[in-house]
Short mmCIF file of C-alpha atoms in Angstrom, two decimals:
data_model
loop_
_atom_site.label_atom_id
_atom_site.label_comp_id
_atom_site.label_asym_id
_atom_site.label_seq_id
_atom_site.Cartn_x
_atom_site.Cartn_y
_atom_site.Cartn_z
CA GLU K 26 -261.00 -224.56 127.17
CA ALA K 27 -261.33 -221.74 129.68
CA GLN K 28 -264.73 -220.20 129.26
CA VAL K 29 -267.83 -218.59 130.68
CA THR K 30 -271.09 -220.00 129.42
CA GLN K 31 -274.53 -218.46 129.58
CA ASN K 32 -277.93 -219.84 128.79
CA PRO K 33 -280.16 -219.10 127.08
CA ARG K 34 -278.51 -216.94 124.42
CA TYR K 35 -281.80 -215.46 123.30
CA LEU K 36 -285.04 -215.16 125.22
CA ILE K 37 -288.35 -213.50 124.51
CA THR K 38 -290.76 -213.45 127.41
CA VAL K 39 -293.74 -211.54 128.75
CA THR K 40 -294.05 -209.13 131.63
CA GLY K 41 -294.19 -210.81 135.02
CA LYS K 42 -293.06 -214.29 134.00
CA LYS K 43 -290.14 -215.30 136.21
CA LEU K 44 -286.97 -216.29 134.42
CA THR K 45 -283.43 -217.38 135.21
CA VAL K 46 -280.33 -216.88 133.10
CA THR K 47 -277.62 -219.35 134.02
CA CYS K 48 -273.90 -218.62 134.10
CA SER K 49 -271.07 -221.03 134.63
CA GLN K 50 -267.27 -220.73 134.54
CA ASN K 51 -264.64 -223.46 134.50
CA MET K 52 -261.63 -221.43 135.67
CA ASN K 53 -262.14 -221.65 139.44
CA HIS K 54 -262.50 -217.88 139.61
CA GLU K 55 -263.57 -216.33 142.89
CA TYR K 56 -265.21 -213.29 141.36
CA MET K 57 -268.26 -213.35 139.12
CA SER K 58 -270.53 -210.57 137.98
CA TRP K 59 -273.49 -209.69 135.81
CA TYR K 60 -273.73 -206.70 133.49
CA ARG K 61 -276.38 -205.30 131.23
CA GLN K 62 -275.51 -203.38 128.10
CA ASP K 63 -277.83 -200.83 126.54
CA PRO K 64 -277.15 -198.46 123.62
CA GLY K 65 -275.49 -195.27 124.78
CA LEU K 66 -275.21 -196.47 128.38
CA GLY K 67 -272.27 -198.82 128.14
CA LEU K 68 -271.83 -201.74 130.51
CA ARG K 69 -273.59 -201.41 133.82
CA GLN K 70 -272.97 -203.84 136.62
CA ILE K 71 -276.04 -205.50 138.14
CA TYR K 72 -274.63 -207.75 140.86
CA TYR K 73 -271.31 -209.29 141.70
CA SER K 74 -270.00 -212.06 143.91
CA MET K 75 -266.63 -212.24 145.61
CA ASN K 76 -267.00 -215.93 146.47
CA VAL K 77 -269.52 -218.60 147.39
CA GLU K 78 -272.43 -217.18 149.39
CA VAL K 79 -270.99 -213.63 149.08
CA THR K 80 -272.93 -211.33 146.76
CA ASP K 81 -273.38 -207.60 146.53
CA LYS K 82 -275.26 -205.01 144.49
CA GLY K 83 -273.73 -203.27 141.54
CA ASP K 84 -274.95 -200.08 139.93
CA VAL K 85 -278.37 -201.26 138.71
CA PRO K 86 -279.61 -204.11 140.95
CA GLU K 87 -283.32 -203.23 141.05
CA GLY K 88 -285.51 -206.02 139.69
CA TYR K 89 -282.77 -208.65 139.78
CA LYS K 90 -281.62 -211.37 142.17
CA VAL K 91 -278.56 -213.59 142.17
CA SER K 92 -277.24 -216.53 144.13
CA ARG K 93 -273.80 -218.13 144.49
CA LYS K 94 -274.23 -221.56 145.99
CA GLU K 95 -271.33 -223.06 144.07
CA LYS K 96 -268.13 -221.41 142.94
CA ARG K 97 -268.67 -222.12 139.26
CA ASN K 98 -272.31 -220.95 138.94
CA PHE K 99 -273.88 -217.51 139.26
CA PRO K 100 -277.47 -217.42 137.99
CA LEU K 101 -279.34 -214.17 137.38
CA ILE K 102 -282.99 -214.22 138.36
CA LEU K 103 -285.70 -211.86 137.20
CA GLU K 104 -288.66 -212.50 139.50
CA SER K 105 -291.10 -210.30 137.60
CA PRO K 106 -289.53 -209.03 134.38
CA SER K 107 -290.63 -205.72 132.93
CA PRO K 108 -290.06 -204.20 129.48
CA ASN K 109 -287.31 -201.90 130.82
CA GLN K 110 -285.25 -205.02 131.50
CA THR K 111 -285.04 -205.71 127.79
CA SER K 112 -281.30 -205.68 127.25
CA LEU K 113 -278.15 -207.60 126.41
CA TYR K 114 -276.80 -209.35 129.50
CA PHE K 115 -273.26 -210.54 130.15
CA CYS K 116 -271.85 -212.75 132.85
CA ALA K 117 -268.15 -212.47 133.64
CA SER K 118 -265.55 -213.98 135.93
CA ARG K 119 -262.02 -213.25 137.00
CA SER K 120 -259.41 -213.79 139.68
CA VAL K 121 -258.00 -210.77 141.48
CA GLY K 122 -255.65 -208.59 139.48
CA ASN K 123 -256.16 -210.43 136.22
CA GLU K 124 -258.21 -210.21 133.07
CA GLN K 125 -261.94 -210.70 133.08
CA PHE K 126 -263.60 -213.38 130.98
CA PHE K 127 -267.01 -212.66 129.54
CA GLY K 128 -269.77 -214.98 128.49
CA PRO K 129 -271.25 -214.72 124.97
CA GLY K 130 -274.26 -212.71 126.13
CA THR K 131 -277.99 -213.25 126.54
CA ARG K 132 -280.33 -211.07 124.53
CA LEU K 133 -283.52 -210.67 126.52
CA THR K 134 -286.74 -209.15 125.24
CA VAL K 135 -289.60 -208.56 127.66
CA LEU K 136 -292.93 -207.85 125.97
CA SER Q 894 -270.10 -196.73 138.51
CA GLN Q 895 -268.11 -195.81 135.43
CA GLN Q 896 -264.62 -194.44 135.84
CA GLY Q 897 -262.92 -194.88 132.50
CA GLU Q 898 -263.92 -192.46 129.79
CA GLU Q 899 -262.89 -193.30 126.25
CA ASP Q 900 -262.22 -190.72 123.62
CA PRO Q 901 -263.31 -190.43 120.88
CA GLN Q 902 -266.74 -192.05 121.10
CA ALA Q 903 -266.49 -193.05 117.47
CA LEU Q 904 -263.63 -193.26 115.00
CA SER Q 905 -263.68 -194.02 111.30
CA ILE Q 906 -260.45 -194.71 109.39
CA GLN Q 907 -259.23 -196.29 106.17
CA GLU Q 908 -257.72 -199.74 106.17
CA GLY Q 909 -253.97 -199.54 106.71
CA GLU Q 910 -254.13 -196.41 108.86
CA ASN Q 911 -253.38 -196.35 112.56
CA ALA Q 912 -256.17 -195.96 115.13
CA THR Q 913 -255.63 -194.29 118.47
CA MET Q 914 -258.11 -194.41 121.33
CA ASN Q 915 -257.73 -192.71 124.67
CA CYS Q 916 -258.98 -193.48 128.14
CA SER Q 917 -259.04 -191.23 131.18
CA TYR Q 918 -259.83 -192.30 134.72
CA LYS Q 919 -260.16 -190.69 138.12
CA THR Q 920 -258.79 -192.81 140.96
CA SER Q 921 -255.68 -194.89 141.69
CA ILE Q 922 -255.45 -198.18 139.87
CA ASN Q 923 -253.64 -201.51 140.08
CA ASN Q 924 -253.92 -202.02 136.37
CA LEU Q 925 -255.79 -200.88 133.31
CA GLN Q 926 -257.20 -203.26 130.72
CA TRP Q 927 -258.47 -202.93 127.18
CA TYR Q 928 -261.24 -205.05 125.74
CA ARG Q 929 -262.75 -205.44 122.33
CA GLN Q 930 -266.39 -206.18 121.49
CA ASN Q 931 -267.73 -207.19 118.13
CA SER Q 932 -271.33 -206.16 117.65
CA GLY Q 933 -273.63 -208.04 120.03
CA ARG Q 934 -270.87 -210.34 121.25
CA GLY Q 935 -269.08 -210.74 124.55
CA LEU Q 936 -266.08 -208.60 125.40
CA VAL Q 937 -262.69 -210.09 124.72
CA HIS Q 938 -259.60 -209.13 126.71
CA LEU Q 939 -256.84 -207.52 124.61
CA ILE Q 940 -254.12 -206.33 126.93
CA LEU Q 941 -253.44 -205.52 130.57
CA ILE Q 942 -250.97 -202.88 131.71
CA ARG Q 943 -250.00 -202.62 135.37
CA SER Q 944 -249.65 -199.33 137.20
CA ASN Q 945 -245.84 -199.62 137.28
CA GLU Q 946 -245.63 -200.11 133.50
CA ARG Q 947 -245.58 -197.31 130.95
CA GLU Q 948 -245.93 -199.15 127.68
CA LYS Q 949 -246.90 -202.59 126.49
CA HIS Q 950 -247.11 -204.26 123.09
CA SER Q 951 -249.08 -207.17 121.77
CA GLY Q 952 -248.93 -207.78 118.03
CA ARG Q 953 -250.32 -204.67 116.34
CA LEU Q 954 -251.49 -203.24 119.65
CA ARG Q 955 -249.56 -200.73 121.69
CA VAL Q 956 -250.84 -199.49 125.03
CA THR Q 957 -249.41 -196.65 127.06
CA LEU Q 958 -250.22 -195.65 130.62
CA ASP Q 959 -249.54 -192.32 132.28
CA THR Q 960 -250.54 -192.60 135.92
CA SER Q 961 -249.64 -188.96 136.61
CA LYS Q 962 -252.25 -187.87 134.06
CA LYS Q 963 -254.54 -190.80 134.81
CA SER Q 964 -254.76 -191.68 131.17
CA SER Q 965 -254.05 -194.50 128.77
CA SER Q 966 -254.03 -194.89 125.02
CA LEU Q 967 -254.54 -197.86 122.73
CA LEU Q 968 -252.89 -197.75 119.33
CA ILE Q 969 -253.80 -200.23 116.63
CA THR Q 970 -251.28 -200.09 113.80
CA ALA Q 971 -251.96 -200.99 110.17
CA SER Q 972 -255.67 -201.40 110.82
CA ARG Q 973 -257.75 -204.00 109.03
CA ALA Q 974 -261.46 -204.20 108.29
CA ALA Q 975 -261.62 -207.02 110.87
CA ASP Q 976 -260.58 -204.53 113.58
CA THR Q 977 -264.00 -202.91 113.28
CA ALA Q 978 -265.45 -203.22 116.78
CA SER Q 979 -266.02 -201.30 120.00
CA TYR Q 980 -263.06 -200.92 122.32
CA PHE Q 981 -263.39 -200.47 126.08
CA CYS Q 982 -260.94 -199.56 128.77
CA ALA Q 983 -261.43 -200.94 132.26
CA THR Q 984 -259.71 -199.88 135.44
CA ASP Q 985 -258.82 -202.26 138.24
CA GLY Q 986 -259.01 -200.17 141.38
CA ALA Q 987 -256.16 -200.05 143.86
CA GLY Q 988 -256.73 -201.77 147.17
CA ALA Q 989 -256.11 -205.14 148.73
CA GLY Q 990 -258.24 -207.87 147.22
CA SER Q 991 -259.91 -205.53 144.79
CA TYR Q 992 -261.94 -207.38 142.20
CA GLN Q 993 -263.94 -204.56 140.70
CA LEU Q 994 -263.32 -203.62 137.10
CA THR Q 995 -264.90 -200.35 136.03
CA PHE Q 996 -265.64 -199.96 132.33
CA GLY Q 997 -265.94 -196.90 130.16
CA LYS Q 998 -268.59 -196.50 127.47
CA GLY Q 999 -266.26 -197.46 124.68
CA THR Q 1000 -264.93 -196.19 121.36
CA LYS Q 1001 -266.64 -197.50 118.26
CA LEU Q 1002 -264.02 -198.07 115.58
CA SER Q 1003 -264.95 -198.48 111.93
CA VAL Q 1004 -262.21 -199.51 109.52
CA ILE Q 1005 -263.21 -198.92 105.92
CA PRO Q 1006 -261.77 -201.37 103.36
#
Protein backbone atom coordinates (compact mmCIF):
# COMPACT_ATOMS: atom_id res chain seq x y z
CA GLU A 1 0.00 0.00 0.00
CA ALA A 2 1.30 3.42 -0.98
CA GLN A 3 1.79 5.43 2.16
CA VAL A 4 3.70 7.96 4.19
CA THR A 5 4.44 6.93 7.74
CA GLN A 6 5.44 9.12 10.65
CA ASN A 7 6.62 8.27 14.12
CA PRO A 8 5.82 8.93 16.84
CA ARG A 9 2.16 9.87 16.43
CA TYR A 10 2.04 11.60 19.80
CA LEU A 11 4.88 13.07 21.81
CA ILE A 12 5.05 15.09 24.99
CA THR A 13 8.46 16.44 25.84
CA VAL A 14 10.15 19.21 27.79
CA THR A 15 11.89 22.35 26.64
CA GLY A 16 15.40 21.76 25.34
CA LYS A 17 15.27 17.99 24.98
CA LYS A 18 16.31 17.08 21.44
CA LEU A 19 13.84 15.01 19.46
CA THR A 20 13.45 13.51 16.01
CA VAL A 21 10.24 12.76 14.16
CA THR A 22 10.76 10.16 11.47
CA CYS A 23 9.07 10.12 8.07
CA SER A 24 9.20 7.44 5.45
CA GLN A 25 7.48 6.94 2.08
CA ASN A 26 7.31 3.84 -0.10
CA MET A 27 6.39 5.47 -3.42
CA ASN A 28 9.87 6.44 -4.64
CA HIS A 29 8.87 10.10 -4.60
CA GLU A 30 11.55 12.69 -5.21
CA TYR A 31 9.87 15.44 -3.22
CA MET A 32 9.24 15.36 0.51
CA SER A 33 8.23 18.09 2.88
CA TRP A 34 7.29 18.90 6.46
CA TYR A 35 4.40 21.09 7.55
CA ARG A 36 3.08 22.30 10.85
CA GLN A 37 -0.58 23.04 11.37
CA ASP A 38 -1.84 25.44 14.01
CA PRO A 39 -5.40 26.70 14.58
CA GLY A 40 -6.19 29.69 12.40
CA LEU A 41 -2.84 29.53 10.60
CA GLY A 42 -3.42 26.67 8.22
CA LEU A 43 -0.60 24.51 6.92
CA ARG A 44 2.81 26.12 6.98
CA GLN A 45 5.76 24.51 5.31
CA ILE A 46 8.86 24.00 7.46
CA TYR A 47 11.37 22.38 5.10
CA TYR A 48 11.27 20.51 1.84
CA SER A 49 13.56 18.27 -0.16
CA MET A 50 13.69 17.91 -3.93
CA ASN A 51 15.84 14.77 -3.77
CA VAL A 52 18.56 13.03 -1.80
CA GLU A 53 20.94 15.52 -0.18
CA VAL A 54 18.87 18.47 -1.51
CA THR A 55 16.91 20.36 1.13
CA ASP A 56 15.61 23.88 1.43
CA LYS A 57 13.76 26.10 3.88
CA GLY A 58 10.05 26.59 3.74
CA ASP A 59 8.08 29.37 5.39
CA VAL A 60 8.84 28.60 9.04
CA PRO A 61 12.22 26.81 9.31
CA GLU A 62 13.50 28.41 12.52
CA GLY A 63 14.20 25.85 15.24
CA TYR A 64 14.07 22.85 12.89
CA LYS A 65 16.55 20.75 10.95
CA VAL A 66 16.08 18.06 8.33
CA SER A 67 18.21 15.59 6.44
CA ARG A 68 17.67 13.51 3.30
CA LYS A 69 20.28 10.80 3.19
CA GLU A 70 18.00 8.27 1.55
CA LYS A 71 15.18 8.85 -0.88
CA ARG A 72 12.53 7.26 1.29
CA ASN A 73 13.33 8.99 4.61
CA PHE A 74 13.06 12.62 5.68
CA PRO A 75 13.40 13.06 9.45
CA LEU A 76 12.53 16.31 11.22
CA ILE A 77 14.86 17.27 14.03
CA LEU A 78 14.16 19.70 16.84
CA GLU A 79 17.54 20.34 18.49
CA SER A 80 16.16 22.36 21.39
CA PRO A 81 12.36 22.32 21.37
CA SER A 82 10.44 25.24 22.82
CA PRO A 83 6.76 25.56 23.78
CA ASN A 84 6.00 27.55 20.60
CA GLN A 85 6.81 24.41 18.62
CA THR A 86 3.81 22.67 20.14
CA SER A 87 1.83 21.79 17.04
CA LEU A 88 0.49 19.12 14.72
CA TYR A 89 3.17 18.08 12.22
CA PHE A 90 2.69 16.45 8.84
CA CYS A 91 5.17 14.85 6.49
CA ALA A 92 4.24 14.61 2.82
CA SER A 93 5.65 13.32 -0.44
CA ARG A 94 4.87 13.60 -4.12
CA SER A 95 6.27 13.33 -7.62
CA VAL A 96 6.19 16.40 -9.85
CA GLY A 97 2.79 17.40 -11.17
CA ASN A 98 0.87 14.85 -9.15
CA GLU A 99 -1.05 14.58 -5.92
CA GLN A 100 0.65 14.86 -2.57
CA PHE A 101 0.45 12.09 0.00
CA PHE A 102 0.37 13.04 3.65
CA GLY A 103 1.39 11.11 6.71
CA PRO A 104 -1.07 10.66 9.60
CA GLY A 105 0.43 13.48 11.65
CA THR A 106 2.48 13.83 14.83
CA ARG A 107 0.98 15.77 17.70
CA LEU A 108 3.83 17.35 19.63
CA THR A 109 3.52 19.06 22.99
CA VAL A 110 6.53 20.87 24.43
CA LEU A 111 6.20 21.72 28.11
CA SER B 1 3.76 31.14 1.51
CA GLN B 2 0.03 30.73 1.07
CA GLN B 3 -1.51 31.44 -2.30
CA GLY B 4 -4.88 29.73 -2.30
CA GLU B 5 -7.60 31.44 -0.32
CA GLU B 6 -10.73 29.43 0.39
CA ASP B 7 -14.10 30.98 0.84
CA PRO B 8 -16.08 30.69 3.02
CA GLN B 9 -13.95 29.92 6.07
CA ALA B 10 -16.79 27.90 7.54
CA LEU B 11 -19.97 26.43 6.11
CA SER B 12 -22.83 24.68 7.85
CA ILE B 13 -25.51 22.85 5.86
CA GLN B 14 -28.20 20.20 6.30
CA GLU B 15 -27.63 16.67 5.14
CA GLY B 16 -28.76 16.26 1.54
CA GLU B 17 -27.94 19.83 0.55
CA ASN B 18 -25.13 20.79 -1.78
CA ALA B 19 -21.96 22.44 -0.46
CA THR B 20 -19.92 24.85 -2.54
CA MET B 21 -16.45 26.04 -1.60
CA ASN B 22 -14.35 28.50 -3.53
CA CYS B 23 -10.64 29.02 -3.93
CA SER B 24 -8.81 32.01 -5.37
CA TYR B 25 -5.12 32.17 -6.19
CA LYS B 26 -2.67 34.70 -7.51
CA THR B 27 -0.09 33.25 -9.89
CA SER B 28 -0.01 30.88 -12.88
CA ILE B 29 -0.52 27.23 -12.09
CA ASN B 30 0.06 23.81 -13.61
CA ASN B 31 -2.80 22.33 -11.67
CA LEU B 32 -5.02 22.90 -8.69
CA GLN B 33 -5.83 20.22 -6.15
CA TRP B 34 -8.42 19.79 -3.44
CA TYR B 35 -7.79 17.95 -0.21
CA ARG B 36 -9.94 16.91 2.70
CA GLN B 37 -8.92 16.70 6.36
CA ASN B 38 -10.88 15.07 9.12
CA SER B 39 -10.19 16.62 12.49
CA GLY B 40 -6.59 16.00 13.57
CA ARG B 41 -5.89 13.64 10.69
CA GLY B 42 -3.68 13.83 7.63
CA LEU B 43 -4.90 15.48 4.45
CA VAL B 44 -6.35 13.22 1.82
CA HIS B 45 -6.24 14.06 -1.88
CA LEU B 46 -9.69 14.43 -3.49
CA ILE B 47 -9.23 15.65 -7.02
CA LEU B 48 -6.70 17.31 -9.31
CA ILE B 49 -7.64 19.62 -12.16
CA ARG B 50 -5.03 20.70 -14.68
CA SER B 51 -4.75 24.23 -16.00
CA ASN B 52 -6.12 23.22 -19.41
CA GLU B 53 -9.24 21.65 -17.88
CA ARG B 54 -12.38 23.55 -16.93
CA GLU B 55 -14.38 20.96 -15.05
CA LYS B 56 -13.82 17.59 -13.47
CA HIS B 57 -16.04 15.10 -11.66
CA SER B 58 -15.36 12.39 -9.16
CA GLY B 59 -18.38 10.73 -7.58
CA ARG B 60 -20.32 13.44 -5.75
CA LEU B 61 -17.53 15.96 -6.27
CA ARG B 62 -17.44 18.51 -9.04
CA VAL B 63 -14.52 20.88 -9.47
CA THR B 64 -14.35 23.82 -11.81
CA LEU B 65 -11.35 25.93 -12.74
CA ASP B 66 -11.37 29.39 -14.27
CA THR B 67 -7.78 30.37 -15.00
CA SER B 68 -8.80 33.79 -16.31
CA LYS B 69 -10.28 34.62 -12.90
CA LYS B 70 -7.71 32.54 -11.04
CA SER B 71 -10.41 30.72 -9.15
CA SER B 72 -11.76 27.25 -8.55
CA SER B 73 -14.81 25.82 -6.87
CA LEU B 74 -15.53 22.49 -5.22
CA LEU B 75 -19.12 21.30 -5.18
CA ILE B 76 -20.19 18.39 -3.01
CA THR B 77 -23.65 17.21 -4.00
CA ALA B 78 -26.15 15.48 -1.72
CA SER B 79 -23.95 16.01 1.32
CA ARG B 80 -23.73 13.49 4.13
CA ALA B 81 -22.78 13.83 7.78
CA ALA B 82 -19.57 11.96 6.92
CA ASP B 83 -18.55 14.85 4.64
CA THR B 84 -17.97 16.97 7.74
CA ALA B 85 -14.31 17.96 7.47
CA SER B 86 -12.01 20.78 6.43
CA TYR B 87 -11.37 21.21 2.73
CA PHE B 88 -8.21 22.76 1.31
CA CYS B 89 -7.23 23.89 -2.14
CA ALA B 90 -3.60 23.69 -3.19
CA THR B 91 -1.97 25.23 -6.20
CA ASP B 92 0.86 23.62 -8.12
CA GLY B 93 2.88 26.51 -9.48
CA ALA B 94 3.79 26.75 -13.14
CA GLY B 95 7.41 26.20 -14.02
CA ALA B 96 9.64 23.35 -15.10
CA GLY B 97 10.16 20.79 -12.37
CA SER B 98 7.97 22.63 -9.91
CA TYR B 99 7.24 20.56 -6.84
CA GLN B 100 5.81 23.19 -4.54
CA LEU B 101 2.18 22.92 -3.52
CA THR B 102 0.80 26.00 -1.82
CA PHE B 103 -2.17 25.46 0.48
CA GLY B 104 -4.94 27.78 1.56
CA LYS B 105 -6.28 27.92 5.10
CA GLY B 106 -9.27 25.76 4.33
CA THR B 107 -13.05 25.75 4.57
CA LYS B 108 -14.54 23.98 7.56
CA LEU B 109 -17.68 22.16 6.46
CA SER B 110 -20.25 20.93 8.95
CA VAL B 111 -23.05 18.73 7.64
CA ILE B 112 -25.90 18.46 10.11
CA PRO B 113 -27.81 15.15 10.11
